[in-house]
PDB file of C-alpha atoms in Angstrom:
ATOM      1  CA  MET A1086       2.146  10.426  28.537  1.00 47.00           C
ATOM      2  CA  ILE A1087      -0.243   8.025  26.805  1.00 46.00           C
ATOM      3  CA  PRO A1088      -3.406   7.406  28.904  1.00 50.00           C
ATOM      4  CA  ARG A1089      -3.693   3.987  30.523  1.00 49.00           C
ATOM      5  CA  ASN A1090      -6.805   3.067  28.540  1.00 52.00           C
ATOM      6  CA  TYR A1091      -4.878   3.643  25.287  1.00 47.00           C
ATOM      7  CA  LEU A1092      -2.111   1.357  26.482  1.00 46.00           C
ATOM      8  CA  LEU A1093      -4.630  -1.372  27.259  1.00 48.00           C
ATOM      9  CA  MET A1094      -6.246  -1.018  23.840  1.00 50.00           C
ATOM     10  CA  PHE A1095      -2.869  -1.017  22.136  1.00 46.00           C
ATOM     11  CA  THR A1096      -1.915  -4.238  23.948  1.00 48.00           C
ATOM     12  CA  LEU A1097      -5.195  -5.833  22.859  1.00 48.00           C
ATOM     13  CA  ALA A1098      -4.661  -4.677  19.283  1.00 50.00           C
ATOM     14  CA  LEU A1099      -1.167  -6.148  19.149  1.00 50.00           C
ATOM     15  CA  SER A1100      -2.514  -9.457  20.434  1.00 51.00           C
ATOM     16  CA  VAL A1101      -5.119  -9.448  17.692  1.00 50.00           C
ATOM     17  CA  VAL A1102      -2.408  -8.692  15.095  1.00 48.00           C
ATOM     18  CA  VAL A1103      -0.393 -11.733  16.160  1.00 45.00           C
ATOM     19  CA  LEU A1104      -3.435 -14.022  16.124  1.00 45.00           C
ATOM     20  CA  VAL A1105      -4.788 -12.772  12.808  1.00 46.00           C
ATOM     21  CA  VAL A1106      -1.413 -12.832  11.024  1.00 43.00           C
ATOM     22  CA  VAL A1107      -0.895 -16.430  12.136  1.00 40.00           C
ATOM     23  CA  LEU A1108      -4.329 -17.363  10.784  1.00 41.00           C
ATOM     24  CA  VAL A1109      -3.767 -15.529   7.510  1.00 40.00           C
ATOM     25  CA  HIS A1110      -0.348 -17.057   6.920  1.00 41.00           C
ATOM     26  CA  SER A1111      -1.635 -20.541   7.608  1.00 38.00           C
ATOM     27  CA  ARG A1112      -5.060 -20.499   5.985  1.00 35.00           C
ATOM     28  CA  GLY A1113      -5.646 -17.339   3.944  1.00 39.00           C
ATOM     29  CA  PHE A1114      -8.772 -15.214   4.446  1.00 35.00           C
ATOM     30  CA  GLY A1115     -11.802 -17.061   5.695  1.00 33.00           C
ATOM     31  CA  GLY A1116      -9.750 -20.274   5.816  1.00 31.00           C
ATOM     32  CA  ARG A1117      -9.483 -20.392   1.990  1.00 28.00           C
ATOM     33  CA  PRO A1118      -6.635 -19.797  -0.446  1.00 29.00           C
ATOM     34  CA  ALA A1119      -6.424 -16.168  -1.600  1.00 27.00           C
ATOM     35  CA  ALA A1120      -7.127 -17.163  -5.206  1.00 26.00           C
ATOM     36  CA  GLN A1121     -10.527 -18.562  -4.195  1.00 25.00           C
ATOM     37  CA  MET A1122     -11.841 -15.424  -2.475  1.00 24.00           C
ATOM     38  CA  GLU A1123     -15.363 -14.362  -3.495  1.00 22.00           C
ATOM     39  CA  ILE A1124     -17.273 -11.173  -2.880  1.00 22.00           C
ATOM     40  CA  ASN A1125     -19.806 -11.139  -0.068  1.00 24.00           C
ATOM     41  CA  LEU A1126     -22.130  -8.170  -0.535  1.00 21.00           C
ATOM     42  CA  HIS A1127     -23.106  -7.005   2.901  1.00 25.00           C
ATOM     43  CA  LYS A1128     -23.336  -3.639   4.561  1.00 29.00           C
ATOM     44  CA  LYS A1129     -23.917  -2.761   8.198  1.00 29.00           C
ATOM     45  CA  THR A1130     -24.673   0.415  10.103  1.00 33.00           C
ATOM     46  CA  GLN A1131     -21.907   2.031  12.136  1.00 34.00           C
ATOM     47  CA  ALA A1132     -23.483   0.789  15.379  1.00 35.00           C
ATOM     48  CA  GLU A1133     -23.538  -2.794  14.068  1.00 30.00           C
ATOM     49  CA  LEU A1134     -19.962  -2.526  12.875  1.00 29.00           C
ATOM     50  CA  ASP A1135     -18.713  -1.208  16.206  1.00 34.00           C
ATOM     51  CA  ASN A1136     -20.398  -4.053  18.022  1.00 32.00           C
ATOM     52  CA  PRO A1137     -20.767  -6.870  15.486  1.00 29.00           C
ATOM     53  CA  SER A1138     -22.456 -10.059  16.586  1.00 30.00           C
ATOM     54  CA  GLY A1139     -20.615 -12.140  14.003  1.00 29.00           C
ATOM     55  CA  ALA A1140     -17.851 -11.974  11.433  1.00 29.00           C
ATOM     56  CA  LEU A1141     -17.467  -8.713   9.568  1.00 31.00           C
ATOM     57  CA  LYS A1142     -18.104  -9.049   5.848  1.00 33.00           C
ATOM     58  CA  PHE A1143     -17.303  -6.310   3.420  1.00 33.00           C
ATOM     59  CA  LYS A1144     -18.891  -4.805   0.356  1.00 34.00           C
ATOM     60  CA  ALA A1145     -16.586  -3.972  -2.528  1.00 35.00           C
ATOM     61  CA  THR A1146     -18.029  -1.294  -4.791  1.00 34.00           C
ATOM     62  CA  ARG A1147     -16.485   0.391  -7.799  1.00 33.00           C
ATOM     63  CA  ASN A1148     -16.797   4.067  -6.859  1.00 36.00           C
ATOM     64  CA  LYS A1149     -17.096   6.443  -9.814  1.00 37.00           C
ATOM     65  CA  SER A1150     -15.393   9.240  -7.863  1.00 38.00           C
ATOM     66  CA  CYS A1151     -12.027   7.432  -7.740  1.00 35.00           C
ATOM     67  CA  PRO A1152      -9.283   8.271  -6.970  1.00 35.00           C
ATOM     68  CA  GLN A1153     -10.740  10.655  -4.376  1.00 35.00           C
ATOM     69  CA  ALA A1154     -12.621   7.738  -2.795  1.00 38.00           C
ATOM     70  CA  ALA A1155     -10.024   5.021  -2.765  1.00 42.00           C
ATOM     71  CA  LEU A1156     -11.864   1.973  -1.470  1.00 46.00           C
ATOM     72  CA  CYS A1157     -13.050   1.158  -4.945  1.00 39.00           C
ATOM     73  CA  GLY A1158     -11.613  -2.056  -6.322  1.00 36.00           C
ATOM     74  CA  SER A1159     -13.226  -4.600  -8.628  1.00 34.00           C
ATOM     75  CA  THR A1160     -16.438  -6.366  -7.702  1.00 32.00           C
ATOM     76  CA  ASN A1161     -15.869 -10.011  -8.621  1.00 29.00           C
ATOM     77  CA  LYS A1162     -13.777 -11.175  -5.669  1.00 37.00           C
ATOM     78  CA  THR A1163     -13.987 -10.743  -1.920  1.00 39.00           C
ATOM     79  CA  VAL A1164     -12.000 -10.773   1.229  1.00 42.00           C
ATOM     80  CA  GLU A1165     -13.534 -12.190   4.385  1.00 50.00           C
ATOM     81  CA  MET A1166     -11.973 -11.709   7.774  1.00 53.00           C
ATOM     82  CA  HIS A1167     -13.275 -12.618  11.199  1.00 58.00           C
ATOM     83  CA  LEU A1168     -12.804  -9.416  13.199  1.00 65.00           C
ATOM     84  CA  GLU A1169     -15.835  -9.878  15.382  1.00 51.00           C
ATOM     85  CA  SER A1170     -16.510  -7.617  18.350  1.00 61.00           C
ATOM     86  CA  ILE A1171     -13.522  -5.339  17.767  1.00 84.00           C
ATOM     87  CA  PRO A1172     -14.400  -1.704  18.593  1.00 87.00           C
ATOM     88  CA  LEU A1173     -13.504   1.100  16.212  1.00 86.00           C
ATOM     89  CA  ASN A1174     -10.753   2.507  18.423  1.00 86.00           C
ATOM     90  CA  THR A1175      -9.126  -0.910  18.778  1.00 89.00           C
ATOM     91  CA  LEU A1176      -9.108  -1.276  14.994  1.00 89.00           C
ATOM     92  CA  LYS A1177      -7.252   2.042  14.832  1.00 86.00           C
ATOM     93  CA  PHE A1178      -4.591   0.725  17.198  1.00 89.00           C
ATOM     94  CA  LEU A1179      -4.444  -2.508  15.245  1.00 90.00           C
ATOM     95  CA  LEU A1180      -3.776  -0.644  12.004  1.00 87.00           C
ATOM     96  CA  HIS A1181      -1.171   1.523  13.723  1.00 86.00           C
ATOM     97  CA  GLY A1182       0.723  -1.536  14.919  1.00 89.00           C
ATOM     98  CA  MET A1183       0.652  -3.101  11.467  1.00 90.00           C
ATOM     99  CA  VAL A1184       2.227  -0.147   9.657  1.00 88.00           C
ATOM    100  CA  SER A1185       4.602   1.107  12.351  1.00 86.00           C
ATOM    101  CA  SER A1186       6.131  -2.100  13.740  1.00 90.00           C
ATOM    102  CA  ALA A1187       9.263  -3.238  11.906  1.00 93.00           C
ATOM    103  CA  GLU A1188       9.166  -6.932  11.004  1.00 93.00           C
ATOM    104  CA  PHE A1189      12.574  -6.955   9.327  1.00 95.00           C
ATOM    105  CA  ASN A1190      15.727  -5.354  10.695  1.00 94.00           C
ATOM    106  CA  CYS A1191      17.260  -3.455   7.792  1.00 95.00           C
ATOM    107  CA  THR A1192      20.643  -2.347   9.065  1.00 94.00           C
ATOM    108  CA  THR A1193      21.775  -0.700   5.825  1.00 96.00           C
ATOM    109  CA  LEU A1194      19.582   1.992   4.279  1.00 96.00           C
ATOM    110  CA  LYS A1195      20.335   4.125   1.244  1.00 96.00           C
ATOM    111  CA  TYR A1196      18.201   7.194   0.617  1.00 95.00           C
ATOM    112  CA  PHE A1197      17.269   8.230  -2.912  1.00 97.00           C
ATOM    113  CA  GLY A1198      15.934  11.725  -3.614  1.00 93.00           C
ATOM    114  CA  LYS A1199      16.341  15.086  -1.956  1.00 89.00           C
ATOM    115  CA  LEU A1200      15.348  15.958   1.598  1.00 80.00           C
ATOM    116  CA  GLY A1201      11.668  16.642   2.010  1.00 70.00           C
ATOM    117  CA  ALA A1202       8.790  14.882   0.287  1.00 68.00           C
ATOM    118  CA  GLY A1203      11.059  13.522  -2.462  1.00 78.00           C
ATOM    119  CA  ILE A1204      13.334  11.278  -0.387  1.00 89.00           C
ATOM    120  CA  TYR A1205      12.688   7.545   0.094  1.00 92.00           C
ATOM    121  CA  PRO A1206      14.710   4.771   1.765  1.00 93.00           C
ATOM    122  CA  VAL A1207      15.812   1.541   0.079  1.00 97.00           C
ATOM    123  CA  CYS A1208      17.039  -1.464   2.047  1.00 97.00           C
ATOM    124  CA  MET A1209      20.551  -2.554   1.069  1.00 96.00           C
ATOM    125  CA  ASN A1210      20.900  -5.329   3.657  1.00 91.00           C
ATOM    126  CA  SER A1211      21.346  -8.330   1.425  1.00 90.00           C
ATOM    127  CA  SER A1212      22.879  -8.830  -2.012  1.00 91.00           C
ATOM    128  CA  SER A1213      19.663 -10.530  -3.110  1.00 94.00           C
ATOM    129  CA  ILE A1214      17.594  -7.353  -2.656  1.00 96.00           C
ATOM    130  CA  ILE A1215      20.180  -4.680  -3.487  1.00 96.00           C
ATOM    131  CA  PRO A1216      19.389  -3.196  -6.927  1.00 97.00           C
ATOM    132  CA  LYS A1217      22.184  -4.123  -9.344  1.00 97.00           C
ATOM    133  CA  PRO A1218      23.327  -1.164 -11.481  1.00 97.00           C
ATOM    134  CA  LYS A1219      22.649  -1.752 -15.208  1.00 95.00           C
ATOM    135  CA  ASN A1220      20.338  -4.626 -14.277  1.00 96.00           C
ATOM    136  CA  CYS A1221      17.575  -3.135 -12.108  1.00 98.00           C
ATOM    137  CA  LEU A1222      14.043  -1.885 -12.692  1.00 98.00           C
ATOM    138  CA  VAL A1223      12.270   0.864 -10.734  1.00 98.00           C
ATOM    139  CA  TYR A1224       8.624   1.956 -10.969  1.00 98.00           C
ATOM    140  CA  SER A1225       7.829   5.339  -9.399  1.00 98.00           C
ATOM    141  CA  PHE A1226       4.157   6.300  -9.084  1.00 97.00           C
ATOM    142  CA  GLY A1227       3.483   9.888  -8.022  1.00 93.00           C
ATOM    143  CA  ILE A1228       5.959  12.546  -9.103  1.00 91.00           C
ATOM    144  CA  SER A1229       4.250  15.899  -8.646  1.00 85.00           C
ATOM    145  CA  HIS A1230       7.185  18.147  -9.576  1.00 86.00           C
ATOM    146  CA  ASP A1231       9.927  16.389  -7.613  1.00 92.00           C
ATOM    147  CA  TRP A1232      11.956  14.059  -9.813  1.00 95.00           C
ATOM    148  CA  SER A1233      14.847  13.624  -7.382  1.00 95.00           C
ATOM    149  CA  PHE A1234      14.053  10.028  -6.357  1.00 96.00           C
ATOM    150  CA  ASP A1235      13.740   8.965  -9.985  1.00 97.00           C
ATOM    151  CA  GLU A1236      16.812  10.909 -11.058  1.00 97.00           C
ATOM    152  CA  ASP A1237      18.951   9.390  -8.310  1.00 97.00           C
ATOM    153  CA  PHE A1238      17.942   5.883  -9.366  1.00 97.00           C
ATOM    154  CA  ALA A1239      18.630   6.656 -13.027  1.00 97.00           C
ATOM    155  CA  LYS A1240      22.101   7.913 -12.072  1.00 97.00           C
ATOM    156  CA  TYR A1241      22.555   4.796  -9.931  1.00 97.00           C
ATOM    157  CA  GLY A1242      22.117   2.752 -13.099  1.00 97.00           C
ATOM    158  CA  CYS A1243      18.536   1.462 -13.026  1.00 98.00           C
ATOM    159  CA  GLU A1244      15.869   1.487 -15.709  1.00 98.00           C
ATOM    160  CA  VAL A1245      13.342   3.939 -14.287  1.00 98.00           C
ATOM    161  CA  HIS A1246       9.697   4.380 -15.241  1.00 98.00           C
ATOM    162  CA  SER A1247       7.837   7.325 -13.704  1.00 98.00           C
ATOM    163  CA  PHE A1248       4.063   7.782 -13.680  1.00 98.00           C
ATOM    164  CA  ASP A1249       1.792  10.737 -12.881  1.00 97.00           C
ATOM    165  CA  PRO A1250      -1.327  11.891 -14.772  1.00 95.00           C
ATOM    166  CA  SER A1251      -1.738  15.038 -12.663  1.00 93.00           C
ATOM    167  CA  ILE A1252       1.255  17.121 -13.789  1.00 93.00           C
ATOM    168  CA  GLY A1253       0.066  17.857 -17.325  1.00 92.00           C
ATOM    169  CA  LYS A1254       3.011  16.339 -19.186  1.00 94.00           C
ATOM    170  CA  PRO A1255       2.859  13.917 -22.148  1.00 96.00           C
ATOM    171  CA  ASP A1256       4.896  10.728 -22.320  1.00 97.00           C
ATOM    172  CA  HIS A1257       8.555  11.656 -22.710  1.00 97.00           C
ATOM    173  CA  ILE A1258      12.123  10.884 -21.670  1.00 97.00           C
ATOM    174  CA  HIS A1259      13.104  12.926 -18.643  1.00 95.00           C
ATOM    175  CA  PRO A1260      16.868  13.470 -18.164  1.00 94.00           C
ATOM    176  CA  PRO A1261      19.052  11.600 -17.548  1.00 92.00           C
ATOM    177  CA  ASN A1262      17.134   8.610 -18.962  1.00 92.00           C
ATOM    178  CA  ILE A1263      13.767   8.292 -17.234  1.00 97.00           C
ATOM    179  CA  SER A1264      10.707   7.051 -19.127  1.00 98.00           C
ATOM    180  CA  PHE A1265       7.757   9.185 -18.048  1.00 98.00           C
ATOM    181  CA  HIS A1266       4.219   7.884 -18.584  1.00 98.00           C
ATOM    182  CA  ASN A1267       1.199  10.163 -18.394  1.00 97.00           C
ATOM    183  CA  LEU A1268      -0.939   7.774 -16.378  1.00 96.00           C
ATOM    184  CA  GLY A1269      -1.529   6.725 -12.792  1.00 96.00           C
ATOM    185  CA  LEU A1270      -1.863   3.562 -10.734  1.00 96.00           C
ATOM    186  CA  MET A1271      -5.234   2.207  -9.649  1.00 92.00           C
ATOM    187  CA  GLY A1272      -6.906  -1.130  -8.999  1.00 91.00           C
ATOM    188  CA  PHE A1273      -8.515  -1.214 -12.449  1.00 89.00           C
ATOM    189  CA  ASP A1274      -8.173   0.471 -15.848  1.00 94.00           C
ATOM    190  CA  PHE A1275     -10.229   3.613 -16.462  1.00 91.00           C
ATOM    191  CA  THR A1276     -10.071   7.259 -17.489  1.00 94.00           C
ATOM    192  CA  LEU A1277     -11.459  10.176 -15.500  1.00 91.00           C
ATOM    193  CA  GLY A1278     -13.638  12.811 -17.126  1.00 90.00           C
ATOM    194  CA  ASN A1279     -10.712  15.243 -17.083  1.00 92.00           C
ATOM    195  CA  GLY A1280      -8.671  12.829 -19.217  1.00 93.00           C
ATOM    196  CA  TRP A1281      -6.461  11.406 -16.477  1.00 94.00           C
ATOM    197  CA  LYS A1282      -5.770   7.771 -17.306  1.00 96.00           C
ATOM    198  CA  TYR A1283      -5.303   5.040 -14.702  1.00 96.00           C
ATOM    199  CA  MET A1284      -4.227   1.421 -15.049  1.00 96.00           C
ATOM    200  CA  LYS A1285      -3.686  -1.467 -12.687  1.00 95.00           C
ATOM    201  CA  LEU A1286      -0.169  -2.813 -12.204  1.00 97.00           C
ATOM    202  CA  SER A1287      -0.669  -5.916 -14.349  1.00 96.00           C
ATOM    203  CA  SER A1288      -1.900  -3.792 -17.284  1.00 97.00           C
ATOM    204  CA  ILE A1289       1.076  -1.447 -16.977  1.00 97.00           C
ATOM    205  CA  ARG A1290       3.524  -4.348 -16.956  1.00 97.00           C
ATOM    206  CA  ARG A1291       1.899  -5.799 -20.056  1.00 97.00           C
ATOM    207  CA  MET A1292       2.015  -2.408 -21.784  1.00 98.00           C
ATOM    208  CA  LEU A1293       5.742  -2.112 -21.093  1.00 98.00           C
ATOM    209  CA  GLY A1294       6.525  -5.763 -21.806  1.00 97.00           C
ATOM    210  CA  HIS A1295       7.604  -6.342 -18.210  1.00 97.00           C
ATOM    211  CA  GLN A1296       5.418  -9.355 -17.384  1.00 94.00           C
ATOM    212  CA  ASN A1297       8.497 -11.493 -16.716  1.00 93.00           C
ATOM    213  CA  ARG A1298      10.709  -8.768 -15.237  1.00 96.00           C
ATOM    214  CA  VAL A1299      11.512  -8.370 -11.555  1.00 97.00           C
ATOM    215  CA  ILE A1300      10.755  -4.888 -10.188  1.00 98.00           C
ATOM    216  CA  ASP A1301      13.548  -4.014  -7.768  1.00 98.00           C
ATOM    217  CA  VAL A1302      11.781  -1.032  -6.213  1.00 98.00           C
ATOM    218  CA  LEU A1303       8.104  -0.079  -6.506  1.00 98.00           C
ATOM    219  CA  LYS A1304       7.344   3.361  -5.061  1.00 97.00           C
ATOM    220  CA  VAL A1305       3.685   4.358  -4.641  1.00 95.00           C
ATOM    221  CA  ASP A1306       2.778   7.887  -3.513  1.00 90.00           C
ATOM    222  CA  THR A1307      -0.623   8.387  -5.097  1.00 88.00           C
ATOM    223  CA  GLU A1308      -2.628  10.492  -2.621  1.00 81.00           C
ATOM    224  CA  GLY A1309      -5.139   7.836  -1.556  1.00 80.00           C
ATOM    225  CA  ALA A1310      -5.257   5.700  -4.712  1.00 86.00           C
ATOM    226  CA  GLU A1311      -2.826   3.277  -3.030  1.00 89.00           C
ATOM    227  CA  TRP A1312      -5.725   1.433  -1.388  1.00 88.00           C
ATOM    228  CA  SER A1313      -7.370   0.593  -4.703  1.00 89.00           C
ATOM    229  CA  PHE A1314      -3.975  -0.600  -5.960  1.00 93.00           C
ATOM    230  CA  LEU A1315      -3.416  -2.736  -2.845  1.00 92.00           C
ATOM    231  CA  ARG A1316      -6.874  -4.220  -3.179  1.00 90.00           C
ATOM    232  CA  SER A1317      -6.153  -5.307  -6.742  1.00 91.00           C
ATOM    233  CA  VAL A1318      -2.828  -6.985  -5.960  1.00 92.00           C
ATOM    234  CA  VAL A1319      -4.083  -8.906  -2.926  1.00 90.00           C
ATOM    235  CA  VAL A1320      -7.508  -9.866  -4.291  1.00 83.00           C
ATOM    236  CA  ASP A1321      -7.506  -9.923  -8.098  1.00 82.00           C
ATOM    237  CA  ASP A1322      -3.887 -10.015  -9.318  1.00 88.00           C
ATOM    238  CA  ILE A1323      -2.167 -11.815  -6.458  1.00 85.00           C
ATOM    239  CA  ASP A1324       0.825 -12.826  -8.585  1.00 90.00           C
ATOM    240  CA  GLU A1325       1.836  -9.261  -9.460  1.00 93.00           C
ATOM    241  CA  LEU A1326       3.740  -8.578  -6.235  1.00 94.00           C
ATOM    242  CA  LEU A1327       5.603 -11.871  -6.217  1.00 93.00           C
ATOM    243  CA  THR A1328       8.189 -10.340  -8.559  1.00 95.00           C
ATOM    244  CA  VAL A1329       8.575  -7.091  -6.597  1.00 97.00           C
ATOM    245  CA  LYS A1330      11.597  -7.036  -4.283  1.00 97.00           C
ATOM    246  CA  GLN A1331      10.889  -3.845  -2.359  1.00 98.00           C
ATOM    247  CA  MET A1332       7.830  -1.615  -2.113  1.00 97.00           C
ATOM    248  CA  ILE A1333       7.484   1.858  -0.597  1.00 96.00           C
ATOM    249  CA  VAL A1334       3.886   2.980  -0.086  1.00 94.00           C
ATOM    250  CA  GLU A1335       2.714   6.260   1.361  1.00 88.00           C
ATOM    251  CA  LEU A1336      -0.537   5.490   3.149  1.00 85.00           C
ATOM    252  CA  HIS A1337      -3.261   8.108   3.389  1.00 80.00           C
ATOM    253  CA  THR A1338      -6.724   8.029   4.928  1.00 79.00           C
ATOM    254  CA  PRO A1339      -8.857   6.350   2.214  1.00 77.00           C
ATOM    255  CA  THR A1340     -11.799   8.666   2.786  1.00 70.00           C
ATOM    256  CA  GLY A1341      -9.635  11.806   2.691  1.00 68.00           C
ATOM    257  CA  GLY A1342     -11.376  14.466   4.724  1.00 64.00           C
ATOM    258  CA  SER A1343     -14.805  13.802   3.208  1.00 70.00           C
ATOM    259  CA  ARG A1344     -16.113  11.685   6.105  1.00 75.00           C
ATOM    260  CA  ALA A1345     -14.972   9.881   9.216  1.00 77.00           C
ATOM    261  CA  MET A1346     -13.501   6.396   8.854  1.00 79.00           C
ATOM    262  CA  THR A1347     -15.885   3.644   9.966  1.00 82.00           C
ATOM    263  CA  SER A1348     -15.159   0.187  11.353  1.00 83.00           C
ATOM    264  CA  TYR A1349     -16.066  -1.119   7.897  1.00 82.00           C
ATOM    265  CA  ASP A1350     -13.299   1.029   6.369  1.00 82.00           C
ATOM    266  CA  TYR A1351     -10.675   0.021   8.915  1.00 85.00           C
ATOM    267  CA  ALA A1352     -11.536  -3.663   8.677  1.00 85.00           C
ATOM    268  CA  GLU A1353     -11.261  -3.530   4.896  1.00 84.00           C
ATOM    269  CA  ILE A1354      -7.831  -1.900   4.740  1.00 86.00           C
ATOM    270  CA  ILE A1355      -6.534  -4.054   7.599  1.00 90.00           C
ATOM    271  CA  GLN A1356      -7.423  -7.071   5.471  1.00 87.00           C
ATOM    272  CA  TYR A1357      -5.371  -5.756   2.565  1.00 90.00           C
ATOM    273  CA  LEU A1358      -2.320  -5.308   4.785  1.00 91.00           C
ATOM    274  CA  LEU A1359      -2.750  -8.743   6.353  1.00 92.00           C
ATOM    275  CA  GLU A1360      -2.848 -10.339   2.931  1.00 92.00           C
ATOM    276  CA  LEU A1361       0.207  -8.317   1.940  1.00 93.00           C
ATOM    277  CA  SER A1362       1.958  -9.886   4.915  1.00 93.00           C
ATOM    278  CA  ARG A1363       0.787 -13.330   3.866  1.00 92.00           C
ATOM    279  CA  LEU A1364       2.383 -12.745   0.461  1.00 93.00           C
ATOM    280  CA  GLY A1365       5.704 -12.290   2.248  1.00 94.00           C
ATOM    281  CA  PHE A1366       6.044  -8.505   2.547  1.00 96.00           C
ATOM    282  CA  LEU A1367       7.689  -7.343   5.780  1.00 96.00           C
ATOM    283  CA  VAL A1368       7.740  -3.780   7.109  1.00 95.00           C
ATOM    284  CA  TYR A1369      11.287  -2.518   7.617  1.00 96.00           C
ATOM    285  CA  LEU A1370      10.656   1.198   8.110  1.00 93.00           C
ATOM    286  CA  ASN A1371       7.773   3.590   8.735  1.00 87.00           C
ATOM    287  CA  LEU A1372       8.047   7.383   8.517  1.00 84.00           C
ATOM    288  CA  GLN A1373       5.335   9.995   9.054  1.00 74.00           C
ATOM    289  CA  ASN A1374       4.917  13.536   7.867  1.00 65.00           C
ATOM    290  CA  ASN A1375       2.437  16.404   7.928  1.00 59.00           C
ATOM    291  CA  ASN A1376       2.688  17.319   4.255  1.00 65.00           C
ATOM    292  CA  CYS A1377      -0.806  16.048   3.455  1.00 64.00           C
ATOM    293  CA  CYS A1378      -2.722  17.153   6.567  1.00 64.00           C
ATOM    294  CA  ALA A1379      -4.640  19.724   4.537  1.00 59.00           C
ATOM    295  CA  ASN A1380      -6.341  16.910   2.592  1.00 65.00           C
ATOM    296  CA  PHE A1381      -6.162  13.859   4.864  1.00 70.00           C
ATOM    297  CA  THR A1382      -7.145  13.326   8.475  1.00 72.00           C
ATOM    298  CA  PRO A1383      -5.083  11.097  10.812  1.00 74.00           C
ATOM    299  CA  LEU A1384      -5.768   7.357  10.675  1.00 76.00           C
ATOM    300  CA  PHE A1385      -4.951   6.625  14.301  1.00 77.00           C
ATOM    301  CA  PRO A1386      -6.394   7.455  17.759  1.00 74.00           C
ATOM    302  CA  PRO A1387      -5.866  11.053  18.965  1.00 73.00           C
ATOM    303  CA  GLY A1388      -3.893   9.763  21.970  1.00 72.00           C
ATOM    304  CA  LEU A1389      -1.004   8.914  19.638  1.00 72.00           C
ATOM    305  CA  ALA A1390       1.193  11.693  18.297  1.00 65.00           C
ATOM    306  CA  GLU A1391       0.961  10.551  14.670  1.00 64.00           C
ATOM    307  CA  LYS A1392       1.069  12.498  11.440  1.00 65.00           C
ATOM    308  CA  CYS A1393      -1.332  12.420   8.501  1.00 68.00           C
ATOM    309  CA  CYS A1394       0.763  10.455   5.979  1.00 73.00           C
ATOM    310  CA  HIS A1395       2.555   7.199   6.675  1.00 81.00           C
ATOM    311  CA  GLU A1396       5.364   6.154   4.379  1.00 87.00           C
ATOM    312  CA  THR A1397       5.747   2.418   4.911  1.00 92.00           C
ATOM    313  CA  SER A1398       8.628   0.466   3.367  1.00 96.00           C
ATOM    314  CA  TYR A1399       8.405  -3.272   2.698  1.00 96.00           C
ATOM    315  CA  VAL A1400      10.852  -5.964   1.655  1.00 97.00           C
ATOM    316  CA  ASN A1401       9.679  -9.140  -0.060  1.00 96.00           C
ATOM    317  CA  SER A1402      10.917 -11.982   2.159  1.00 95.00           C
ATOM    318  CA  ARG A1403      10.908 -14.339  -0.844  1.00 93.00           C
ATOM    319  CA  TYR A1404      14.082 -12.588  -2.004  1.00 94.00           C
ATOM    320  CA  LEU A1405      15.894 -12.598   1.316  1.00 90.00           C
ATOM    321  CA  VAL A1406      18.837 -14.991   1.392  1.00 71.00           C
ATOM    322  CA  ALA A1407      20.160 -16.202   4.735  1.00 54.00           C
ATOM    323  CA  LYS A1408      23.767 -15.247   5.315  1.00 46.00           C
TER     324      LYS A1408
END
């Protein structure tokens, strides 16, 4: 049974979600269009963040240890959000509600990949979002050694591009007809000291000549680097997701197990998800698993029986056609 105080906090968090999403959809962050966001360099102590006297403002720093530290986007834009006086635990409940509450009822799911960590759902509700064989494009970030998702989509009839710098393979064609790229997804272009190369989504699309292509399914399972990617597409390159029909993102704790998440951290990632909602992306499914508990701590309050990784599936409402 969930303690009564958790239920009260969860109710408060849901109320905040409704209010904030309404504000974001109507005005953008800080009451300004997303394209006009500017960075506000400000940092508070944990005590100040847990009991802020005014609006929280967030520092965006490019962290040289990326992708291990994933809150590391570019430094020339900002996101401002008024989350004043929200305690740390309430922010945890707020985040939980945002990733686990379905906003779109997908009644027809098709699973691609084999059971286990390699299987992912795709919504097949409407003809406008169903990938069309021989005329569909799939990006799959994070392979490890399980190609089953990518292989299933290639057999389905889509053009599939797979990305992973960590498996030690050069660019090649993986059977049946998958284009593998030895690079990863991040919020900016850079190369680690070990030679692993990362690029932001807009750079990858330019490299492949896909600037004007629609991506039917974008799968992101990048062990924490997803937050840097999300930052880039909701702050810097806000047009990149407009031509993505469906997106599956496995969410991990941005700080890994290196330190506890602060109110600053939660407020920052909540902003990214709120802006994702403002761009029209609706959650249709959320699954959890324990496969990454060795490296990532849970994001949510201990009173909730949640796992360490949260696979959240989104549909772009811009492509939904009323029946």
